[in-house]
C-alpha cells in the first residue's frame, strides 16, 4: 500500500511539474508576443507600399486609402496611435522579419510561397479581376462568347497573371500586350482594342473616370478571387489570433466591405488627390 501511495505521489508531482513547465512556457510566449510590445508602447507600426487606392498621398501630402484606413481603425479600436512606415514592395517582407514594423497592411495576397516566410491572417479582403470595354467597339457585347472571336482585340499587361485566365475564356480573340496596365487601358480608350482585363479596382475606377468611353460589360460580376491577409512574423500565435478576431468582428459588422467598396468602386475620393491616375488626359 505504501509503495502504491508513493508511486501515486511521484506521478502527481511529475504531472504538476509538467503542467507548471507548460504554463511557464505559455507565459513566456505571451510575454514575447508583438501584441504585448504594442500594448506597452501604445503605437502600432505598420508596413505598407503606395498603390492607388490602397495607399496614396492626398493634396495635403497625407496618406489616404483603404489600407491606411484599415490600419487607423485597428489602432483606434484599441486606443493606440499608428505609425505608417512606407517600404518598397520588394523589400517589405524582409523588413517585417527584421522587426522594422509589427504588421504588413498593404493589399498583400496570401500565397503558399509567401506563407513559407510569414504568417497570414484570415482574409480581410479579396482581390478579383474584371473587364472594362470600349463602348463604341463593344457596346452591345454582354457575354463571354461576344469577346471570344477572332475579330475582337483584347489588351493585357505582359506577364500578368490575368493572361492565363483570359486565354482560357477568350481563346479565339486577338491579344495586344503592353508593359503596364495604364498603357493597356489607353489602348482601349483610344479605340484600338475592344476590352482589357485587369485586377480590381483598375477596371472599375478607369470606367468611373472615363464613363463616356468605357463600360463594364459584365457589370459588377468579378472573377478569380485571391484572398488578402495581414502579414506577421512567424512564431507569434497571440498577435495572429488578435488580428483574426478583429477581422472577424469587422467582417461581420460590414465595416471592411463598406470601406473597400468606397475606395475600390466609387469616385468619392477622386477630389482628394491632385493627379487622378485613372483620368486619362
Tab-separated table of C-alpha atoms in Angstrom:
chain	number	residue	atom	x	y	z
A	1	UNK	CA	0.000	0.000	0.000
A	2	UNK	CA	2.827	2.378	0.936
A	3	UNK	CA	4.574	1.608	-2.329
A	4	UNK	CA	1.412	2.346	-4.281
A	5	UNK	CA	0.887	5.649	-2.466
A	6	UNK	CA	4.488	6.593	-3.178
A	7	UNK	CA	4.003	5.896	-6.896
A	8	UNK	CA	0.835	7.995	-6.921
A	9	UNK	CA	2.655	10.843	-5.190
A	10	UNK	CA	5.548	10.691	-7.657
A	11	UNK	CA	3.133	10.639	-10.610
A	12	UNK	CA	1.219	13.609	-9.216
A	13	UNK	CA	4.445	15.547	-8.706
A	14	UNK	CA	5.590	14.743	-12.255
A	15	UNK	CA	2.233	15.856	-13.678
A	16	UNK	CA	2.358	19.042	-11.630
A	17	UNK	CA	5.870	19.776	-12.868
A	18	UNK	CA	4.780	19.178	-16.466
A	19	UNK	CA	1.748	21.454	-16.130
A	20	UNK	CA	3.878	24.074	-14.413
A	21	UNK	CA	6.532	23.998	-17.141
A	22	UNK	CA	3.849	24.277	-19.825
A	23	UNK	CA	2.296	27.246	-18.031
A	24	UNK	CA	5.693	28.946	-17.775
A	25	UNK	CA	6.374	28.310	-21.456
A	26	UNK	CA	2.946	29.712	-22.354
A	27	UNK	CA	3.561	32.793	-20.202
A	28	UNK	CA	6.976	33.308	-21.797
A	29	UNK	CA	5.405	33.024	-25.251
A	30	UNK	CA	2.686	35.545	-24.373
A	31	UNK	CA	5.198	37.953	-22.862
A	32	UNK	CA	7.302	37.908	-26.044
A	33	UNK	CA	4.311	38.494	-28.312
A	34	UNK	CA	4.246	41.536	-30.583
A	35	UNK	CA	0.837	42.288	-29.110
A	36	UNK	CA	2.371	42.829	-25.657
A	37	UNK	CA	5.014	45.140	-27.128
A	38	UNK	CA	2.342	47.208	-28.900
A	39	UNK	CA	0.275	47.455	-25.708
A	40	UNK	CA	3.306	48.786	-23.844
A	41	UNK	CA	4.334	51.388	-26.415
A	42	UNK	CA	0.705	52.147	-27.452
A	43	UNK	CA	1.821	52.523	-31.061
A	44	UNK	CA	1.032	50.132	-33.913
A	45	UNK	CA	3.810	50.111	-36.502
A	46	UNK	CA	2.503	49.279	-39.978
A	47	UNK	CA	4.488	48.487	-43.105
A	48	UNK	CA	2.961	49.333	-46.493
A	49	UNK	CA	3.757	50.374	-50.060
A	50	UNK	CA	1.973	53.043	-52.082
A	51	UNK	CA	-0.534	51.660	-54.581
A	52	UNK	CA	-3.598	53.668	-55.595
A	53	UNK	CA	-6.126	53.381	-53.994
A	54	UNK	CA	-4.701	51.066	-51.319
A	55	UNK	CA	-2.367	53.790	-50.065
A	56	UNK	CA	-1.540	57.193	-51.607
A	57	UNK	CA	-0.971	60.826	-50.686
A	58	UNK	CA	-3.758	63.393	-50.865
A	59	UNK	CA	-3.384	67.010	-51.948
A	60	UNK	CA	-2.134	67.881	-48.441
A	61	UNK	CA	0.598	65.259	-48.538
A	62	UNK	CA	-1.213	62.970	-46.093
A	63	UNK	CA	-1.586	59.236	-46.628
A	64	UNK	CA	-5.090	58.067	-47.500
A	65	UNK	CA	-6.558	54.880	-48.958
A	66	UNK	CA	-8.156	51.596	-48.000
A	67	UNK	CA	-5.125	50.091	-46.240
A	68	UNK	CA	-4.396	53.359	-44.438
A	69	UNK	CA	-7.954	53.395	-43.134
A	70	UNK	CA	-7.776	49.743	-42.028
A	71	UNK	CA	-4.593	50.421	-40.044
A	72	UNK	CA	-6.021	53.529	-38.395
A	73	UNK	CA	-9.215	51.707	-37.447
A	74	UNK	CA	-7.269	48.778	-35.977
A	75	UNK	CA	-5.185	51.154	-33.863
A	76	UNK	CA	-8.075	53.404	-32.819
A	77	UNK	CA	-10.219	50.445	-31.712
A	78	UNK	CA	-7.515	49.572	-29.194
A	79	UNK	CA	-6.525	53.053	-28.035
A	80	UNK	CA	-3.216	53.073	-29.908
A	81	UNK	CA	-1.508	55.517	-32.232
A	82	UNK	CA	-0.456	54.275	-35.659
A	83	UNK	CA	2.914	54.757	-37.314
A	84	UNK	CA	2.910	54.162	-41.073
A	85	UNK	CA	6.254	53.027	-42.475
A	86	UNK	CA	6.413	53.271	-46.271
A	87	UNK	CA	8.557	50.470	-47.688
A	88	UNK	CA	9.475	49.337	-51.203
A	89	UNK	CA	7.327	46.342	-52.145
A	90	UNK	CA	10.232	44.054	-52.996
A	91	UNK	CA	11.710	44.585	-49.537
A	92	UNK	CA	8.593	44.689	-47.390
A	93	UNK	CA	8.661	41.064	-46.163
A	94	UNK	CA	12.379	41.192	-45.215
A	95	UNK	CA	11.675	44.472	-43.372
A	96	UNK	CA	8.857	42.801	-41.400
A	97	UNK	CA	11.092	39.868	-40.460
A	98	UNK	CA	13.818	42.306	-39.395
A	99	UNK	CA	11.372	43.957	-36.973
A	100	UNK	CA	11.055	47.309	-38.762
A	101	UNK	CA	7.306	47.191	-38.086
A	102	UNK	CA	4.683	44.940	-36.490
A	103	UNK	CA	2.468	44.007	-39.413
A	104	UNK	CA	2.095	44.448	-43.165
A	105	UNK	CA	-1.230	46.040	-44.104
A	106	UNK	CA	-0.677	46.600	-47.779
A	107	UNK	CA	-3.002	44.651	-50.065
A	108	UNK	CA	-0.803	41.545	-49.956
A	109	UNK	CA	-2.290	38.358	-51.397
A	110	UNK	CA	-1.847	35.323	-49.180
A	111	UNK	CA	0.042	32.758	-51.260
A	112	UNK	CA	1.652	29.422	-50.326
A	113	UNK	CA	5.068	30.782	-51.315
A	114	UNK	CA	4.775	33.834	-49.049
A	115	UNK	CA	3.370	31.678	-46.252
A	116	UNK	CA	6.705	29.875	-46.088
A	117	UNK	CA	8.218	33.125	-44.804
A	118	UNK	CA	5.412	34.945	-42.947
A	119	UNK	CA	2.058	34.064	-41.410
A	120	UNK	CA	-1.177	35.480	-42.791
A	121	UNK	CA	-4.398	36.303	-41.014
A	122	UNK	CA	-7.756	35.138	-42.280
A	123	UNK	CA	-8.809	37.172	-45.370
A	124	UNK	CA	-9.897	40.746	-44.714
A	125	UNK	CA	-10.393	41.475	-48.425
A	126	UNK	CA	-10.267	39.658	-51.753
A	127	UNK	CA	-8.540	40.631	-54.995
A	128	UNK	CA	-10.520	39.982	-58.148
A	129	UNK	CA	-10.346	40.676	-61.881
A	130	UNK	CA	-12.949	42.202	-64.194
A	131	UNK	CA	-13.159	43.676	-67.684
A	132	UNK	CA	-13.510	47.220	-68.957
A	133	UNK	CA	-14.525	47.682	-72.604
A	134	UNK	CA	-14.864	50.366	-75.256
A	135	UNK	CA	-18.486	51.475	-75.717
A	136	UNK	CA	-18.164	52.198	-79.426
A	137	UNK	CA	-16.500	48.891	-80.283
A	138	UNK	CA	-18.232	46.575	-77.810
A	139	UNK	CA	-21.287	48.452	-76.568
A	140	UNK	CA	-23.628	45.560	-77.357
A	141	UNK	CA	-21.329	42.804	-76.005
A	142	UNK	CA	-22.780	41.054	-72.953
A	143	UNK	CA	-21.392	37.503	-72.851
A	144	UNK	CA	-18.004	35.807	-72.870
A	145	UNK	CA	-18.722	34.485	-76.344
A	146	UNK	CA	-19.155	38.045	-77.635
A	147	UNK	CA	-15.471	38.639	-76.805
A	148	UNK	CA	-14.313	35.169	-77.835
A	149	UNK	CA	-13.990	35.924	-81.558
A	150	UNK	CA	-11.006	36.384	-83.882
A	151	UNK	CA	-12.234	39.862	-84.858
A	152	UNK	CA	-12.028	41.003	-81.200
A	153	UNK	CA	-8.811	42.518	-79.828
A	154	UNK	CA	-8.080	42.405	-76.108
A	155	UNK	CA	-5.361	44.419	-74.375
A	156	UNK	CA	-3.406	42.983	-71.456
A	157	UNK	CA	-0.285	43.704	-69.430
A	158	UNK	CA	2.601	41.488	-70.444
A	159	UNK	CA	3.462	38.880	-67.789
A	160	UNK	CA	0.244	39.461	-65.865
A	161	UNK	CA	-1.347	36.535	-64.056
A	162	UNK	CA	-4.537	37.541	-65.875
A	163	UNK	CA	-3.177	36.332	-69.229
A	164	UNK	CA	-3.771	32.660	-68.443
A	165	UNK	CA	-7.340	33.373	-67.321
A	166	UNK	CA	-8.038	35.369	-70.499
A	167	UNK	CA	-6.621	32.667	-72.780
A	168	UNK	CA	-8.863	30.098	-71.085
A	169	UNK	CA	-12.030	32.156	-71.533
A	170	UNK	CA	-11.262	34.007	-74.781
A	171	UNK	CA	-9.016	31.602	-76.743
A	172	UNK	CA	-10.191	32.866	-80.135
A	173	UNK	CA	-9.561	36.568	-79.517
A	174	UNK	CA	-6.526	38.517	-80.703
A	175	UNK	CA	-4.205	39.901	-77.986
A	176	UNK	CA	-2.142	43.059	-77.757
A	177	UNK	CA	0.478	43.112	-74.994
A	178	UNK	CA	1.765	46.114	-73.029
A	179	UNK	CA	4.350	46.678	-70.304
A	180	UNK	CA	1.892	48.331	-67.917
A	181	UNK	CA	-1.809	48.448	-67.112
A	182	UNK	CA	-2.156	52.186	-67.950
A	183	UNK	CA	-0.883	51.506	-71.484
A	184	UNK	CA	-3.341	48.625	-71.887
A	185	UNK	CA	-6.258	50.793	-70.740
A	186	UNK	CA	-5.081	53.613	-73.008
A	187	UNK	CA	-5.307	51.237	-75.973
A	188	UNK	CA	-8.964	50.559	-75.174
A	189	UNK	CA	-9.665	54.258	-74.581
A	190	UNK	CA	-8.133	55.050	-77.981
A	191	UNK	CA	-10.465	52.570	-79.639
A	192	UNK	CA	-7.686	50.226	-80.745
A	193	UNK	CA	-8.874	47.305	-78.601
A	194	UNK	CA	-12.318	46.101	-77.568
A	195	UNK	CA	-11.539	45.450	-73.927
A	196	UNK	CA	-8.974	44.984	-71.173
A	197	UNK	CA	-8.917	42.579	-68.232
A	198	UNK	CA	-7.133	43.654	-65.055
A	199	UNK	CA	-7.198	43.340	-61.297
A	200	UNK	CA	-9.710	45.447	-59.449
A	201	UNK	CA	-10.063	48.268	-58.722
A	202	UNK	CA	-8.500	49.404	-62.007
A	203	UNK	CA	-11.377	48.398	-64.315
A	204	UNK	CA	-13.977	49.979	-62.021
A	205	UNK	CA	-12.046	53.204	-61.440
A	206	UNK	CA	-10.919	53.675	-65.055
A	207	UNK	CA	-14.548	53.164	-66.094
A	208	UNK	CA	-15.832	55.643	-63.499
A	209	UNK	CA	-13.305	58.279	-64.573
A	210	UNK	CA	-13.891	57.726	-68.317
A	211	UNK	CA	-17.559	56.712	-68.400
A	212	UNK	CA	-18.106	58.460	-71.741
A	213	UNK	CA	-15.822	55.908	-73.417
A	214	UNK	CA	-15.676	52.839	-71.167
A	215	UNK	CA	-18.183	50.434	-69.651
A	216	UNK	CA	-18.092	47.137	-67.754
A	217	UNK	CA	-19.769	44.507	-69.965
A	218	UNK	CA	-20.278	42.080	-67.080
A	219	UNK	CA	-21.468	44.687	-64.599
A	220	UNK	CA	-20.372	44.093	-61.032
A	221	UNK	CA	-19.556	40.409	-61.651
A	222	UNK	CA	-15.995	39.587	-60.583
A	223	UNK	CA	-13.703	36.663	-61.366
A	224	UNK	CA	-10.667	34.889	-59.858
A	225	UNK	CA	-10.825	35.595	-56.136
A	226	UNK	CA	-7.475	35.920	-54.335
A	227	UNK	CA	-7.512	36.232	-50.508
A	228	UNK	CA	-5.684	39.173	-48.975
A	229	UNK	CA	-4.331	38.939	-45.440
A	230	UNK	CA	-2.374	40.937	-42.913
A	231	UNK	CA	1.162	39.536	-42.668
A	232	UNK	CA	3.022	38.986	-39.379
A	233	UNK	CA	6.232	37.311	-38.285
A	234	UNK	CA	6.143	33.577	-37.639
A	235	UNK	CA	6.028	32.172	-34.109
A	236	UNK	CA	3.561	34.709	-32.695
A	237	UNK	CA	0.172	32.996	-32.226
A	238	UNK	CA	-1.164	35.617	-29.781
A	239	UNK	CA	-0.797	38.501	-32.244
A	240	UNK	CA	-2.190	36.396	-35.095
A	241	UNK	CA	-5.235	35.403	-33.021
A	242	UNK	CA	-5.798	39.027	-32.001
A	243	UNK	CA	-5.755	40.212	-35.630
A	244	UNK	CA	-8.034	37.369	-36.756
A	245	UNK	CA	-10.554	38.307	-34.062
A	246	UNK	CA	-10.512	41.953	-35.177
A	247	UNK	CA	-11.047	40.936	-38.819
A	248	UNK	CA	-13.927	38.612	-37.889
A	249	UNK	CA	-15.625	41.430	-35.968
A	250	UNK	CA	-15.372	43.989	-38.757
A	251	UNK	CA	-16.289	41.487	-41.448
A	252	UNK	CA	-19.437	40.570	-39.516
A	253	UNK	CA	-20.485	44.201	-38.942
A	254	UNK	CA	-19.806	45.109	-42.589
A	255	UNK	CA	-17.192	47.806	-41.946
A	256	UNK	CA	-14.431	46.192	-44.035
A	257	UNK	CA	-16.720	45.566	-47.007
A	258	UNK	CA	-18.174	49.078	-46.890
A	259	UNK	CA	-14.766	50.796	-46.803
A	260	UNK	CA	-13.375	48.565	-49.554
A	261	UNK	CA	-16.381	49.384	-51.717
A	262	UNK	CA	-15.821	53.136	-51.136
A	263	UNK	CA	-12.156	53.078	-52.155
A	264	UNK	CA	-12.422	50.481	-54.926
A	265	UNK	CA	-15.805	51.097	-56.546
A	266	UNK	CA	-16.698	54.787	-56.130
A	267	UNK	CA	-15.183	58.108	-57.148
A	268	UNK	CA	-15.908	59.741	-53.778
A	269	UNK	CA	-12.194	60.175	-53.038
A	270	UNK	CA	-11.169	61.442	-56.502
A	271	UNK	CA	-11.261	65.061	-55.357
A	272	UNK	CA	-8.776	64.392	-52.557
A	273	UNK	CA	-5.836	63.771	-54.890
A	274	UNK	CA	-4.258	66.307	-57.226
A	275	UNK	CA	-3.419	63.897	-60.051
A	276	UNK	CA	-6.007	61.177	-60.541
A	277	UNK	CA	-4.130	58.309	-62.205
A	278	UNK	CA	-7.354	56.937	-63.678
A	279	UNK	CA	-8.290	60.085	-65.615
A	280	UNK	CA	-6.539	59.901	-68.971
A	281	UNK	CA	-5.699	63.407	-70.170
